[in-house]
């Protein structure tokens, strides 16, 4: 039977009737040589979510993981006959199987959680894309050698150029292309302050139980702590929510 590619929220319901298999694989680029900051964040957020749900999986690092993904997004999992790419569809797929981190929240709290998750993606993920693909020094010193790691010349230059053009177009569509680096850090600072206010003195964002928001923020914090960059101001800006790294056990 051929694999079924799942990228839409409606389609993920198809997998709900089957139990979670023991041989689920999570695909990502190579950690040491290849993966970039935005993908590190989403990969680690997905890993954290699955572990928080107690769902077994193994990590499969592939040089062509992005090309293997049905949506081009990372990470993606192979679960039985299903292939699901990116964090939101993976979370939705797990939800159909009864695995969720937010069942204890009421409707208002769930709406708040989704709003904060949108804030993280709109600001932190966009800032990571900006640093990797728009900031010239980072692009030349970090992004280009890592993204082109597994591709021979001249295809490496072509693919990197196409990817950069795609990301810059995305940044332009959300009005980030004309920002200066200080503007980006101001956006990140405001986002982190909002997250810190939501967290307060709680263990997690919604009390003493983890949610999908905790997994997502964990992914971004842990990513910036392990990714080499020319400017480490993001690590400083994350200081008020950094203690989450020590509480997840993921």
PDB file of C-alpha atoms in Angstrom:
ATOM      1  CA  UNK A   1       0.000   0.000   0.000  1.00  0.00           C
ATOM      2  CA  UNK A   2       1.457   3.423  -0.917  1.00  0.00           C
ATOM      3  CA  UNK A   3       2.163   6.001   1.717  1.00  0.00           C
ATOM      4  CA  UNK A   4      -0.543   8.600   2.319  1.00  0.00           C
ATOM      5  CA  UNK A   5       0.699  12.185   2.448  1.00  0.00           C
ATOM      6  CA  UNK A   6      -1.089  14.282   5.065  1.00  0.00           C
ATOM      7  CA  UNK A   7      -0.684  18.054   5.001  1.00  0.00           C
ATOM      8  CA  UNK A   8      -4.252  19.314   5.494  1.00  0.00           C
ATOM      9  CA  UNK A   9      -6.109  19.363   8.820  1.00  0.00           C
ATOM     10  CA  UNK A  10      -9.081  17.452   7.401  1.00  0.00           C
ATOM     11  CA  UNK A  11      -6.907  14.649   6.077  1.00  0.00           C
ATOM     12  CA  UNK A  12      -5.243  13.935   9.423  1.00  0.00           C
ATOM     13  CA  UNK A  13      -8.536  12.593  10.758  1.00  0.00           C
ATOM     14  CA  UNK A  14      -8.018   9.542   8.552  1.00  0.00           C
ATOM     15  CA  UNK A  15      -5.325   8.215  10.859  1.00  0.00           C
ATOM     16  CA  UNK A  16      -7.274   8.502  14.082  1.00  0.00           C
ATOM     17  CA  UNK A  17      -8.610   4.965  14.154  1.00  0.00           C
ATOM     18  CA  UNK A  18      -5.180   3.331  14.170  1.00  0.00           C
ATOM     19  CA  UNK A  19      -3.048   3.041  17.349  1.00  0.00           C
ATOM     20  CA  UNK A  20       0.292   4.836  17.564  1.00  0.00           C
ATOM     21  CA  UNK A  21       2.912   2.428  16.150  1.00  0.00           C
ATOM     22  CA  UNK A  22       6.267   1.768  17.808  1.00  0.00           C
ATOM     23  CA  UNK A  23       8.292   2.447  14.655  1.00  0.00           C
ATOM     24  CA  UNK A  24       7.375   6.090  14.005  1.00  0.00           C
ATOM     25  CA  UNK A  25      10.257   8.043  12.460  1.00  0.00           C
ATOM     26  CA  UNK A  26      10.826  11.787  12.610  1.00  0.00           C
ATOM     27  CA  UNK A  27      12.824  13.081   9.638  1.00  0.00           C
ATOM     28  CA  UNK A  28      15.096  16.114   9.803  1.00  0.00           C
ATOM     29  CA  UNK A  29      18.342  17.425   8.246  1.00  0.00           C
ATOM     30  CA  UNK A  30      21.714  16.640   9.817  1.00  0.00           C
ATOM     31  CA  UNK A  31      22.153  18.389  13.171  1.00  0.00           C
ATOM     32  CA  UNK A  32      25.881  19.049  13.094  1.00  0.00           C
ATOM     33  CA  UNK A  33      26.418  20.099   9.488  1.00  0.00           C
ATOM     34  CA  UNK A  34      23.165  21.206   7.905  1.00  0.00           C
ATOM     35  CA  UNK A  35      20.061  22.253   9.831  1.00  0.00           C
ATOM     36  CA  UNK A  36      19.335  25.982  10.219  1.00  0.00           C
ATOM     37  CA  UNK A  37      17.933  27.916  13.179  1.00  0.00           C
ATOM     38  CA  UNK A  38      14.233  28.078  12.106  1.00  0.00           C
ATOM     39  CA  UNK A  39      14.206  24.348  11.375  1.00  0.00           C
ATOM     40  CA  UNK A  40      16.050  23.540  14.627  1.00  0.00           C
ATOM     41  CA  UNK A  41      13.260  25.356  16.483  1.00  0.00           C
ATOM     42  CA  UNK A  42      10.397  23.521  14.759  1.00  0.00           C
ATOM     43  CA  UNK A  43      12.142  20.143  14.908  1.00  0.00           C
ATOM     44  CA  UNK A  44      12.871  20.470  18.621  1.00  0.00           C
ATOM     45  CA  UNK A  45       9.332  21.727  19.304  1.00  0.00           C
ATOM     46  CA  UNK A  46       7.905  18.669  17.543  1.00  0.00           C
ATOM     47  CA  UNK A  47      10.245  16.328  19.401  1.00  0.00           C
ATOM     48  CA  UNK A  48       9.254  17.962  22.698  1.00  0.00           C
ATOM     49  CA  UNK A  49       5.543  17.633  21.902  1.00  0.00           C
ATOM     50  CA  UNK A  50       5.819  13.927  21.059  1.00  0.00           C
ATOM     51  CA  UNK A  51       7.853  13.225  24.193  1.00  0.00           C
ATOM     52  CA  UNK A  52       5.463  15.195  26.376  1.00  0.00           C
ATOM     53  CA  UNK A  53       2.647  13.031  24.981  1.00  0.00           C
ATOM     54  CA  UNK A  54       4.685   9.889  25.720  1.00  0.00           C
ATOM     55  CA  UNK A  55       4.696   8.847  22.066  1.00  0.00           C
ATOM     56  CA  UNK A  56       7.692   6.767  20.921  1.00  0.00           C
ATOM     57  CA  UNK A  57       9.640   7.792  17.834  1.00  0.00           C
ATOM     58  CA  UNK A  58      13.133   7.634  16.413  1.00  0.00           C
ATOM     59  CA  UNK A  59      15.018  10.476  14.729  1.00  0.00           C
ATOM     60  CA  UNK A  60      16.093   9.886  11.128  1.00  0.00           C
ATOM     61  CA  UNK A  61      18.566  12.477   9.838  1.00  0.00           C
ATOM     62  CA  UNK A  62      18.665  12.836   6.063  1.00  0.00           C
ATOM     63  CA  UNK A  63      20.561  15.289   3.880  1.00  0.00           C
ATOM     64  CA  UNK A  64      17.520  15.622   1.610  1.00  0.00           C
ATOM     65  CA  UNK A  65      14.876  15.787   4.372  1.00  0.00           C
ATOM     66  CA  UNK A  66      13.434  19.045   2.998  1.00  0.00           C
ATOM     67  CA  UNK A  67      13.022  17.507  -0.455  1.00  0.00           C
ATOM     68  CA  UNK A  68      11.453  14.376   1.073  1.00  0.00           C
ATOM     69  CA  UNK A  69       8.832  16.371   2.991  1.00  0.00           C
ATOM     70  CA  UNK A  70       5.402  16.400   1.320  1.00  0.00           C
ATOM     71  CA  UNK A  71       5.047  20.124   2.037  1.00  0.00           C
ATOM     72  CA  UNK A  72       8.719  21.087   1.976  1.00  0.00           C
ATOM     73  CA  UNK A  73       8.392  21.938   5.681  1.00  0.00           C
ATOM     74  CA  UNK A  74      10.252  20.328   8.551  1.00  0.00           C
ATOM     75  CA  UNK A  75      10.120  18.107  10.410  1.00  0.00           C
ATOM     76  CA  UNK A  76       7.907  15.352   9.082  1.00  0.00           C
ATOM     77  CA  UNK A  77       6.984  11.991  10.542  1.00  0.00           C
ATOM     78  CA  UNK A  78       6.190   8.638   9.007  1.00  0.00           C
ATOM     79  CA  UNK A  79       3.507   6.996  11.132  1.00  0.00           C
ATOM     80  CA  UNK A  80       2.370   3.705   9.665  1.00  0.00           C
ATOM     81  CA  UNK A  81       1.118   4.459   6.162  1.00  0.00           C
ATOM     82  CA  UNK A  82       0.858   8.191   6.858  1.00  0.00           C
ATOM     83  CA  UNK A  83       3.410  10.952   6.262  1.00  0.00           C
ATOM     84  CA  UNK A  84       2.685  14.198   8.120  1.00  0.00           C
ATOM     85  CA  UNK A  85       4.786  17.352   7.786  1.00  0.00           C
ATOM     86  CA  UNK A  86       5.200  20.361  10.105  1.00  0.00           C
ATOM     87  CA  UNK A  87       4.229  20.916  13.710  1.00  0.00           C
ATOM     88  CA  UNK A  88       0.551  21.928  13.454  1.00  0.00           C
ATOM     89  CA  UNK A  89      -0.521  18.988  11.230  1.00  0.00           C
ATOM     90  CA  UNK A  90       1.511  16.587  13.418  1.00  0.00           C
ATOM     91  CA  UNK A  91      -0.210  17.929  16.545  1.00  0.00           C
ATOM     92  CA  UNK A  92      -3.607  17.624  14.845  1.00  0.00           C
ATOM     93  CA  UNK A  93      -2.814  14.070  13.733  1.00  0.00           C
ATOM     94  CA  UNK A  94      -1.866  13.102  17.289  1.00  0.00           C
ATOM     95  CA  UNK A  95      -5.051  14.735  18.596  1.00  0.00           C
ATOM     96  CA  UNK A  96      -7.167  12.446  16.397  1.00  0.00           C
ATOM     97  CA  UNK A  97      -5.521   9.512  18.174  1.00  0.00           C
ATOM     98  CA  UNK A  98      -6.410  10.933  21.577  1.00  0.00           C
ATOM     99  CA  UNK A  99      -2.969  12.387  22.356  1.00  0.00           C
ATOM    100  CA  UNK A 100      -3.199  16.026  23.407  1.00  0.00           C
ATOM    101  CA  UNK A 101      -1.543  18.336  25.930  1.00  0.00           C
ATOM    102  CA  UNK A 102      -4.404  20.808  26.242  1.00  0.00           C
ATOM    103  CA  UNK A 103      -7.447  18.703  27.189  1.00  0.00           C
ATOM    104  CA  UNK A 104      -7.437  20.319  30.648  1.00  0.00           C
ATOM    105  CA  UNK A 105      -7.961  23.814  29.186  1.00  0.00           C
ATOM    106  CA  UNK A 106     -11.371  25.402  28.725  1.00  0.00           C
ATOM    107  CA  UNK A 107     -12.387  27.057  25.444  1.00  0.00           C
ATOM    108  CA  UNK A 108     -11.149  30.495  26.498  1.00  0.00           C
ATOM    109  CA  UNK A 109      -7.777  29.118  27.579  1.00  0.00           C
ATOM    110  CA  UNK A 110      -7.409  27.177  24.331  1.00  0.00           C
ATOM    111  CA  UNK A 111      -8.089  30.361  22.374  1.00  0.00           C
ATOM    112  CA  UNK A 112      -5.432  32.130  24.445  1.00  0.00           C
ATOM    113  CA  UNK A 113      -2.985  29.298  23.826  1.00  0.00           C
ATOM    114  CA  UNK A 114      -3.516  29.470  20.065  1.00  0.00           C
ATOM    115  CA  UNK A 115      -3.075  33.254  20.143  1.00  0.00           C
ATOM    116  CA  UNK A 116       0.272  32.939  21.922  1.00  0.00           C
ATOM    117  CA  UNK A 117       1.364  30.196  19.526  1.00  0.00           C
ATOM    118  CA  UNK A 118       0.531  32.500  16.612  1.00  0.00           C
ATOM    119  CA  UNK A 119       2.558  35.244  18.275  1.00  0.00           C
ATOM    120  CA  UNK A 120       5.563  32.930  18.579  1.00  0.00           C
ATOM    121  CA  UNK A 121       5.361  31.882  14.946  1.00  0.00           C
ATOM    122  CA  UNK A 122       4.710  35.422  13.663  1.00  0.00           C
ATOM    123  CA  UNK A 123       7.599  36.928  15.626  1.00  0.00           C
ATOM    124  CA  UNK A 124      10.200  34.384  16.766  1.00  0.00           C
ATOM    125  CA  UNK A 125      10.026  32.182  13.663  1.00  0.00           C
ATOM    126  CA  UNK A 126      10.025  35.247  11.382  1.00  0.00           C
ATOM    127  CA  UNK A 127      13.024  36.673  13.255  1.00  0.00           C
ATOM    128  CA  UNK A 128      14.887  33.397  12.796  1.00  0.00           C
ATOM    129  CA  UNK A 129      14.143  33.424   9.064  1.00  0.00           C
ATOM    130  CA  UNK A 130      15.328  37.039   8.881  1.00  0.00           C
ATOM    131  CA  UNK A 131      18.603  36.258  10.638  1.00  0.00           C
ATOM    132  CA  UNK A 132      19.343  33.235   8.482  1.00  0.00           C
ATOM    133  CA  UNK A 133      18.325  34.571   5.078  1.00  0.00           C
ATOM    134  CA  UNK A 134      18.212  38.387   5.147  1.00  0.00           C
ATOM    135  CA  UNK A 135      21.101  39.311   7.432  1.00  0.00           C
ATOM    136  CA  UNK A 136      24.055  39.343   5.035  1.00  0.00           C
ATOM    137  CA  UNK A 137      26.839  38.268   7.383  1.00  0.00           C
ATOM    138  CA  UNK A 138      24.835  35.369   8.809  1.00  0.00           C
ATOM    139  CA  UNK A 139      23.757  34.283   5.346  1.00  0.00           C
ATOM    140  CA  UNK A 140      27.345  34.140   4.078  1.00  0.00           C
ATOM    141  CA  UNK A 141      28.969  32.676   7.191  1.00  0.00           C
ATOM    142  CA  UNK A 142      26.267  30.293   8.417  1.00  0.00           C
ATOM    143  CA  UNK A 143      23.289  29.840   6.110  1.00  0.00           C
ATOM    144  CA  UNK A 144      24.955  29.278   2.754  1.00  0.00           C
ATOM    145  CA  UNK A 145      27.570  26.710   3.865  1.00  0.00           C
ATOM    146  CA  UNK A 146      25.013  24.759   5.907  1.00  0.00           C
ATOM    147  CA  UNK A 147      22.157  24.823   3.402  1.00  0.00           C
ATOM    148  CA  UNK A 148      24.455  23.858   0.532  1.00  0.00           C
ATOM    149  CA  UNK A 149      26.276  21.217   2.610  1.00  0.00           C
ATOM    150  CA  UNK A 150      24.960  18.133   0.815  1.00  0.00           C
ATOM    151  CA  UNK A 151      24.644  19.515  -2.727  1.00  0.00           C
ATOM    152  CA  UNK A 152      27.450  19.659  -5.308  1.00  0.00           C
ATOM    153  CA  UNK A 153      28.439  22.768  -7.239  1.00  0.00           C
ATOM    154  CA  UNK A 154      26.776  24.457  -9.130  1.00  0.00           C
ATOM    155  CA  UNK A 155      23.434  23.045  -7.946  1.00  0.00           C
ATOM    156  CA  UNK A 156      24.209  24.164  -4.403  1.00  0.00           C
ATOM    157  CA  UNK A 157      24.339  27.817  -5.499  1.00  0.00           C
ATOM    158  CA  UNK A 158      21.128  27.508  -7.503  1.00  0.00           C
ATOM    159  CA  UNK A 159      19.143  25.832  -4.725  1.00  0.00           C
ATOM    160  CA  UNK A 160      20.408  28.246  -2.087  1.00  0.00           C
ATOM    161  CA  UNK A 161      19.523  31.216  -4.299  1.00  0.00           C
ATOM    162  CA  UNK A 162      16.016  29.835  -4.887  1.00  0.00           C
ATOM    163  CA  UNK A 163      15.484  29.188  -1.180  1.00  0.00           C
ATOM    164  CA  UNK A 164      16.698  32.659  -0.265  1.00  0.00           C
ATOM    165  CA  UNK A 165      14.418  34.265  -2.826  1.00  0.00           C
ATOM    166  CA  UNK A 166      11.467  32.277  -1.459  1.00  0.00           C
ATOM    167  CA  UNK A 167      12.181  33.268   2.154  1.00  0.00           C
ATOM    168  CA  UNK A 168      12.736  36.929   1.275  1.00  0.00           C
ATOM    169  CA  UNK A 169       9.420  36.929  -0.593  1.00  0.00           C
ATOM    170  CA  UNK A 170       7.735  35.506   2.500  1.00  0.00           C
ATOM    171  CA  UNK A 171       9.356  38.159   4.702  1.00  0.00           C
ATOM    172  CA  UNK A 172       8.206  40.846   2.286  1.00  0.00           C
ATOM    173  CA  UNK A 173       4.631  39.537   2.427  1.00  0.00           C
ATOM    174  CA  UNK A 174       4.562  40.031   6.209  1.00  0.00           C
ATOM    175  CA  UNK A 175       6.340  43.408   6.070  1.00  0.00           C
ATOM    176  CA  UNK A 176       9.614  42.174   7.519  1.00  0.00           C
ATOM    177  CA  UNK A 177      11.849  42.687   4.486  1.00  0.00           C
ATOM    178  CA  UNK A 178      12.549  46.368   5.193  1.00  0.00           C
ATOM    179  CA  UNK A 179      13.292  45.909   8.895  1.00  0.00           C
ATOM    180  CA  UNK A 180      16.715  46.646  10.302  1.00  0.00           C
ATOM    181  CA  UNK A 181      18.349  44.184  12.662  1.00  0.00           C
ATOM    182  CA  UNK A 182      17.526  46.375  15.660  1.00  0.00           C
ATOM    183  CA  UNK A 183      13.872  46.426  14.569  1.00  0.00           C
ATOM    184  CA  UNK A 184      13.854  42.638  14.534  1.00  0.00           C
ATOM    185  CA  UNK A 185      15.311  42.475  18.024  1.00  0.00           C
ATOM    186  CA  UNK A 186      12.701  44.977  19.240  1.00  0.00           C
ATOM    187  CA  UNK A 187       9.959  42.678  17.901  1.00  0.00           C
ATOM    188  CA  UNK A 188      11.529  39.685  19.630  1.00  0.00           C
ATOM    189  CA  UNK A 189      11.892  41.625  22.876  1.00  0.00           C
ATOM    190  CA  UNK A 190       8.186  42.571  22.860  1.00  0.00           C
ATOM    191  CA  UNK A 191       7.211  38.958  22.138  1.00  0.00           C
ATOM    192  CA  UNK A 192       9.404  37.613  24.938  1.00  0.00           C
ATOM    193  CA  UNK A 193       7.996  40.167  27.375  1.00  0.00           C
ATOM    194  CA  UNK A 194       4.452  39.060  26.502  1.00  0.00           C
ATOM    195  CA  UNK A 195       5.421  35.412  27.013  1.00  0.00           C
ATOM    196  CA  UNK A 196       7.158  36.218  30.296  1.00  0.00           C
ATOM    197  CA  UNK A 197       4.060  38.049  31.560  1.00  0.00           C
ATOM    198  CA  UNK A 198       1.880  35.076  30.604  1.00  0.00           C
ATOM    199  CA  UNK A 199       4.263  32.667  32.316  1.00  0.00           C
ATOM    200  CA  UNK A 200       4.666  34.727  35.472  1.00  0.00           C
ATOM    201  CA  UNK A 201       5.773  32.508  38.350  1.00  0.00           C
ATOM    202  CA  UNK A 202       4.024  29.421  36.994  1.00  0.00           C
ATOM    203  CA  UNK A 203       5.867  26.271  36.036  1.00  0.00           C
ATOM    204  CA  UNK A 204       4.245  26.288  32.583  1.00  0.00           C
ATOM    205  CA  UNK A 205       2.196  28.797  30.596  1.00  0.00           C
ATOM    206  CA  UNK A 206      -1.125  27.412  31.830  1.00  0.00           C
ATOM    207  CA  UNK A 207      -0.324  26.352  35.378  1.00  0.00           C
ATOM    208  CA  UNK A 208       1.323  23.081  36.365  1.00  0.00           C
ATOM    209  CA  UNK A 209       0.638  21.125  33.157  1.00  0.00           C
ATOM    210  CA  UNK A 210       2.448  21.323  29.834  1.00  0.00           C
ATOM    211  CA  UNK A 211       0.641  22.405  26.676  1.00  0.00           C
ATOM    212  CA  UNK A 212       1.477  22.700  23.008  1.00  0.00           C
ATOM    213  CA  UNK A 213       2.558  26.298  23.680  1.00  0.00           C
ATOM    214  CA  UNK A 214       5.216  25.072  26.109  1.00  0.00           C
ATOM    215  CA  UNK A 215       6.539  22.635  23.503  1.00  0.00           C
ATOM    216  CA  UNK A 216       6.653  25.369  20.851  1.00  0.00           C
ATOM    217  CA  UNK A 217       8.447  27.922  23.046  1.00  0.00           C
ATOM    218  CA  UNK A 218      10.842  25.236  24.272  1.00  0.00           C
ATOM    219  CA  UNK A 219      11.770  24.533  20.658  1.00  0.00           C
ATOM    220  CA  UNK A 220      12.678  28.142  19.978  1.00  0.00           C
ATOM    221  CA  UNK A 221      14.567  28.697  23.233  1.00  0.00           C
ATOM    222  CA  UNK A 222      16.589  25.505  22.958  1.00  0.00           C
ATOM    223  CA  UNK A 223      17.322  26.207  19.278  1.00  0.00           C
ATOM    224  CA  UNK A 224      18.872  29.603  19.936  1.00  0.00           C
ATOM    225  CA  UNK A 225      20.946  28.168  22.780  1.00  0.00           C
ATOM    226  CA  UNK A 226      22.650  25.588  20.559  1.00  0.00           C
ATOM    227  CA  UNK A 227      22.870  27.390  17.192  1.00  0.00           C
ATOM    228  CA  UNK A 228      26.064  29.302  16.305  1.00  0.00           C
ATOM    229  CA  UNK A 229      25.369  32.919  15.291  1.00  0.00           C
ATOM    230  CA  UNK A 230      27.382  36.093  14.906  1.00  0.00           C
ATOM    231  CA  UNK A 231      25.097  37.999  17.281  1.00  0.00           C
ATOM    232  CA  UNK A 232      23.829  36.359  20.456  1.00  0.00           C
ATOM    233  CA  UNK A 233      21.333  39.033  21.485  1.00  0.00           C
ATOM    234  CA  UNK A 234      18.477  36.561  21.034  1.00  0.00           C
ATOM    235  CA  UNK A 235      19.878  34.518  23.911  1.00  0.00           C
ATOM    236  CA  UNK A 236      19.771  37.614  26.105  1.00  0.00           C
ATOM    237  CA  UNK A 237      16.219  38.474  25.047  1.00  0.00           C
ATOM    238  CA  UNK A 238      15.037  34.962  25.926  1.00  0.00           C
ATOM    239  CA  UNK A 239      16.346  35.265  29.489  1.00  0.00           C
ATOM    240  CA  UNK A 240      12.941  35.721  31.171  1.00  0.00           C
ATOM    241  CA  UNK A 241      11.560  32.470  29.753  1.00  0.00           C
ATOM    242  CA  UNK A 242      14.790  30.484  29.577  1.00  0.00           C
ATOM    243  CA  UNK A 243      14.094  28.524  32.766  1.00  0.00           C
ATOM    244  CA  UNK A 244      11.569  26.483  30.770  1.00  0.00           C
ATOM    245  CA  UNK A 245      14.559  24.569  29.432  1.00  0.00           C
ATOM    246  CA  UNK A 246      15.083  23.089  32.881  1.00  0.00           C
ATOM    247  CA  UNK A 247      11.460  22.153  33.530  1.00  0.00           C
ATOM    248  CA  UNK A 248      10.419  20.231  30.438  1.00  0.00           C
ATOM    249  CA  UNK A 249      12.495  17.095  30.680  1.00  0.00           C
ATOM    250  CA  UNK A 250      12.058  16.818  26.911  1.00  0.00           C
TER     251      UNK A 250
END
